[in-house]
PDB file of C-alpha atoms in Angstrom:
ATOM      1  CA  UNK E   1      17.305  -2.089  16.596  1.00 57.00           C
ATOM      2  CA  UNK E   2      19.360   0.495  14.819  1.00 60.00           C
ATOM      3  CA  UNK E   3      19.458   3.716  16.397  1.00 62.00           C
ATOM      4  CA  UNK E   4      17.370   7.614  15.384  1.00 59.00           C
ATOM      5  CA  UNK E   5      19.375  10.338  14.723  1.00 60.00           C
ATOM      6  CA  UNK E   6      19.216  13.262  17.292  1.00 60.00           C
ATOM      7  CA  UNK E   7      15.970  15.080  16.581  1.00 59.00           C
ATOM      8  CA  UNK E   8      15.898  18.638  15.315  1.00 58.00           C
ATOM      9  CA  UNK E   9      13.605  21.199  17.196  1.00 61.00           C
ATOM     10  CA  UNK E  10      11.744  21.916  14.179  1.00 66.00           C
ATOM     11  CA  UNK E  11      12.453  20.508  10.930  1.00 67.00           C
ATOM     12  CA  UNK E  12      13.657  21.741   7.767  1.00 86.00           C
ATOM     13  CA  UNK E  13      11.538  24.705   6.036  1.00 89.00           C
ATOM     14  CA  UNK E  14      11.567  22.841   2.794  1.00 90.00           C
ATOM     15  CA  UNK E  15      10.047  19.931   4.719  1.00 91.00           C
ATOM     16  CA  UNK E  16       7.383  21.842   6.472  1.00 92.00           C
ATOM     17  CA  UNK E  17       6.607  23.597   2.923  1.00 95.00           C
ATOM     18  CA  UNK E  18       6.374  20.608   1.255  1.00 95.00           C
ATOM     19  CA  UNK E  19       3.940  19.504   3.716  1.00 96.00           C
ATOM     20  CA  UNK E  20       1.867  22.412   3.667  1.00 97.00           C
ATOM     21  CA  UNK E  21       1.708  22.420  -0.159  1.00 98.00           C
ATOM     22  CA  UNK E  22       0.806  18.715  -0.106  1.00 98.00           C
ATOM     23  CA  UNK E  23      -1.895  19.720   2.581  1.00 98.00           C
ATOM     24  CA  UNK E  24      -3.166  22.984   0.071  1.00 98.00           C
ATOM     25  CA  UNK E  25      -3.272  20.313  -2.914  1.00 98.00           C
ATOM     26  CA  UNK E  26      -5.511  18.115  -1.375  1.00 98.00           C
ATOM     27  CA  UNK E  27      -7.747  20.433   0.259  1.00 98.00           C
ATOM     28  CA  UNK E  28      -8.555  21.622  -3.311  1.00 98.00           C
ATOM     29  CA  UNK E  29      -8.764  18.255  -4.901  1.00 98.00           C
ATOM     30  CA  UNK E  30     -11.538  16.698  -2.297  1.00 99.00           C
ATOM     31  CA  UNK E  31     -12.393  12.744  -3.223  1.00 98.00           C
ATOM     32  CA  UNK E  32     -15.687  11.082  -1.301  1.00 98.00           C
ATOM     33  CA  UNK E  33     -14.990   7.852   0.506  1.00 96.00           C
ATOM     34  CA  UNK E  34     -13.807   4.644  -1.806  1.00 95.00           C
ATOM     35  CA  UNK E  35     -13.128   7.417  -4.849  1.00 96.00           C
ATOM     36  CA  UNK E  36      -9.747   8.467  -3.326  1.00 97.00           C
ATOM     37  CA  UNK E  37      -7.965   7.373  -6.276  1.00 96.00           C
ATOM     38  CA  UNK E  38      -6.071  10.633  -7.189  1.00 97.00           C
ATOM     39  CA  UNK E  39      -5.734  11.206  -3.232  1.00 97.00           C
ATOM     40  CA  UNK E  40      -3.642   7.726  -2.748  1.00 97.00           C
ATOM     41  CA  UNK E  41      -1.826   8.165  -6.104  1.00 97.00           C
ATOM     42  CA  UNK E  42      -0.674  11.664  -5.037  1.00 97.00           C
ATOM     43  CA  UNK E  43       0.181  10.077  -1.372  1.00 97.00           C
ATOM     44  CA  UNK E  44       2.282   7.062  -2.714  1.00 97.00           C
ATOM     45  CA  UNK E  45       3.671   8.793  -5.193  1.00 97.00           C
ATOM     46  CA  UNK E  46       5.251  11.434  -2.200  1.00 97.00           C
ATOM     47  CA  UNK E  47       5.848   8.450  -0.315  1.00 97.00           C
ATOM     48  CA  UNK E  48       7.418   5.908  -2.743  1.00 97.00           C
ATOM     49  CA  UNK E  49       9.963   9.342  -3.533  1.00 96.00           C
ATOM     50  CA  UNK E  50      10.662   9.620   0.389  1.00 95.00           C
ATOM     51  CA  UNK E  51      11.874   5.915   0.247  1.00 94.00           C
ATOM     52  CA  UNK E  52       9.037   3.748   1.565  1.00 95.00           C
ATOM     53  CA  UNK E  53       7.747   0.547   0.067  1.00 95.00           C
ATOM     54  CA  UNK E  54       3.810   1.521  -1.393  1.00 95.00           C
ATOM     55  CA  UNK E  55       1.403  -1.545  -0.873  1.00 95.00           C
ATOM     56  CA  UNK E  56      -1.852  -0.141  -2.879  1.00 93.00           C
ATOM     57  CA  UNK E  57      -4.927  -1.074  -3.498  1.00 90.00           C
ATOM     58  CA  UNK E  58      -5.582  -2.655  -0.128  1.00 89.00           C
ATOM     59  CA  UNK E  59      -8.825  -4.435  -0.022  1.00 86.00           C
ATOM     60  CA  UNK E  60      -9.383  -3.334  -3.712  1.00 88.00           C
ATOM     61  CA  UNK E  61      -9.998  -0.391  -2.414  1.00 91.00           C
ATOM     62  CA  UNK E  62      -7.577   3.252  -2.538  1.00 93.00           C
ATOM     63  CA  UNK E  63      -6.077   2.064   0.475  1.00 93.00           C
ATOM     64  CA  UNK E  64      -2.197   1.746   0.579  1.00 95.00           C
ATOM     65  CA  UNK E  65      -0.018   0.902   3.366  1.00 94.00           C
ATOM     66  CA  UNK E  66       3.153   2.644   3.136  1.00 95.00           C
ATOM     67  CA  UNK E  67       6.036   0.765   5.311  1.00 94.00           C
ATOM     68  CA  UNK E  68       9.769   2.127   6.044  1.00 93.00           C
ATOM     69  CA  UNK E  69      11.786  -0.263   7.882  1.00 89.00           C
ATOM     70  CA  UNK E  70      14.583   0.589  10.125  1.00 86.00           C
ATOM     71  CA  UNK E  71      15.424  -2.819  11.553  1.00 84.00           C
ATOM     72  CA  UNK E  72      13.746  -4.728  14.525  1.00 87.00           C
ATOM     73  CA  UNK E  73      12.520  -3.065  17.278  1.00 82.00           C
ATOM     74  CA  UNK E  74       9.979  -1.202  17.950  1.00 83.00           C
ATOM     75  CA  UNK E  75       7.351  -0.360  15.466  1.00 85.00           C
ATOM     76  CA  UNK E  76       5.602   3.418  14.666  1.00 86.00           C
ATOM     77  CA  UNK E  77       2.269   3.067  12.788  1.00 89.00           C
ATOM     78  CA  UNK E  78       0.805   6.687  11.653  1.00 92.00           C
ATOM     79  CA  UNK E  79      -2.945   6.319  10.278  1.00 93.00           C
ATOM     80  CA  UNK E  80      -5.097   8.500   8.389  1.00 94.00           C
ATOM     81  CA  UNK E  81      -8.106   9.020   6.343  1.00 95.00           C
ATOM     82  CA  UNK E  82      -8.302  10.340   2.592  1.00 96.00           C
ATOM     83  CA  UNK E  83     -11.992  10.757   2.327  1.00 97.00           C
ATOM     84  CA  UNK E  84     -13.751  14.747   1.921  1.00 98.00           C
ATOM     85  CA  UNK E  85     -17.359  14.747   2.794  1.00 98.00           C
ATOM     86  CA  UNK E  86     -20.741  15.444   0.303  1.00 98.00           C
ATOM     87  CA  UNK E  87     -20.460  19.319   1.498  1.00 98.00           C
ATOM     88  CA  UNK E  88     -20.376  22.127  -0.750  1.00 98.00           C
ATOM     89  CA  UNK E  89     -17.400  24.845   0.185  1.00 98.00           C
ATOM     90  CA  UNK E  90     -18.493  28.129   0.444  1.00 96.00           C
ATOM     91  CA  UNK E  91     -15.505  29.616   2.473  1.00 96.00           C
ATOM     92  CA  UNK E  92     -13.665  31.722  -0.694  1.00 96.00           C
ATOM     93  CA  UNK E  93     -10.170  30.344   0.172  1.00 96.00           C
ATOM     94  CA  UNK E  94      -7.472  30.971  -2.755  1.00 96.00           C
ATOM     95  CA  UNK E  95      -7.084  26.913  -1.815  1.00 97.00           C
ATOM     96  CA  UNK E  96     -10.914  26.219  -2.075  1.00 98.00           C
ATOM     97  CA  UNK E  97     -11.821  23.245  -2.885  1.00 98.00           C
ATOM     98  CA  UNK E  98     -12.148  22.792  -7.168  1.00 98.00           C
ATOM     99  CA  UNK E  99     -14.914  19.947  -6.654  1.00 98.00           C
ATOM    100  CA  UNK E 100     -18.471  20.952  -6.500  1.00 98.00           C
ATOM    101  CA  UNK E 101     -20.597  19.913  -3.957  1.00 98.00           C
ATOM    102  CA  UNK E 102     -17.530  17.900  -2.614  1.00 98.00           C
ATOM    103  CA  UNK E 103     -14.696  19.838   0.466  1.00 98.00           C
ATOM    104  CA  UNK E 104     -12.692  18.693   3.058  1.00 97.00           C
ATOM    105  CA  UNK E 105     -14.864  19.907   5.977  1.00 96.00           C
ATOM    106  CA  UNK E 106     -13.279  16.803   8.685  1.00 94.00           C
ATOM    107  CA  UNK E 107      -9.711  17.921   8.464  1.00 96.00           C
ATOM    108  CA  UNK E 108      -8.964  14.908   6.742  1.00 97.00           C
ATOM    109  CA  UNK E 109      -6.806  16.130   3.972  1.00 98.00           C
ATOM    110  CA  UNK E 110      -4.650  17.838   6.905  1.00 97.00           C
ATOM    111  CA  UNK E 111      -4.099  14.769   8.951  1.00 97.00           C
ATOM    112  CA  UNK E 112      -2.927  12.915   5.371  1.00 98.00           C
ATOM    113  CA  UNK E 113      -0.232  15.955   4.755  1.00 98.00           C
ATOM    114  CA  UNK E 114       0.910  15.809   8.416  1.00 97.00           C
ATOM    115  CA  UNK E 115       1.124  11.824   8.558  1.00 97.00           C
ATOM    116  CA  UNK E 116       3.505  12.416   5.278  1.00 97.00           C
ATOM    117  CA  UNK E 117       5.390  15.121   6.768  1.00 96.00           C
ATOM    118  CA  UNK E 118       5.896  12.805   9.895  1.00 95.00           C
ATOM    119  CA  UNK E 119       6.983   9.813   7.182  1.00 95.00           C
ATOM    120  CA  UNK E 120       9.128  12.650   5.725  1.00 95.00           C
ATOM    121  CA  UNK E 121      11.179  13.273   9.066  1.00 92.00           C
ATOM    122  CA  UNK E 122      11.088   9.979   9.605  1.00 92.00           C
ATOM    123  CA  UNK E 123      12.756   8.658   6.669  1.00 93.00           C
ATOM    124  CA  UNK E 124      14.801  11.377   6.590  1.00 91.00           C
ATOM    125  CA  UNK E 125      16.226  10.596  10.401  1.00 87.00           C
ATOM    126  CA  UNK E 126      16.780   6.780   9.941  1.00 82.00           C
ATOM    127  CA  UNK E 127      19.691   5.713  10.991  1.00 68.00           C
TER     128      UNK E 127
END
């Protein structure tokens, strides 16, 4: 196993703004469960560009699994969902959600931005 860099206290502001804009972006662009198509293309997209190998369409589904390897040893698995719920938003947020009758009401689209930002530090720490 190779070894992590030292880890920063917090991490770098354009990290943590790139995860909060990825986080605003899906929050306004809500997809129901098996349509996440423009959710996972987004995702991989961030993730292919942060240096991890994409494995789409999982199950022929919008699934991906997104891998970066760092030698043997010990393995890190982060998880998360992509699906909004059948809810309409009626909260007035600048970042409201654009879909009608369709919002990220199970914090969903925040666990996919902080999974990415955690990819993000991670790739971005490998030794």
């Amino acid at each position: 196993m190779r070894p992590v860099a030292a880890p920063e206290t917090q991490p770098p502001r354009a990290e943590l703004k790139a995860a909060v804009e990825l986080y605003l972006a899906l929050h306004r662009a809500p997809e129901l469960s098996g349509a996440e198509h423009s959710t996972a293309a987004l995702l991989t997209d961030r993730l292919t560009a942060l240096g991890l190998t994409v494995h789409p369409g999982l199950a022929g589904t919008p699934s991906f699994l997104a891998e970066l390897r760092n030698g043997p040893g010990p393995t890190v698995l982060l998880r998360t969902e992509l699906d909004a719920l059948p809810v309409t938003e009626a909260t007035g947020l600048p970042y409201a959600s654009a879909v009608p009758g369709v919002m990220h009401a199970c914090g969903h689209d925040l666990h996919a931005a902080a999974a990415t930002g955690a990819a993000a530090r991670l790739a971005a720490t490998r030794a």
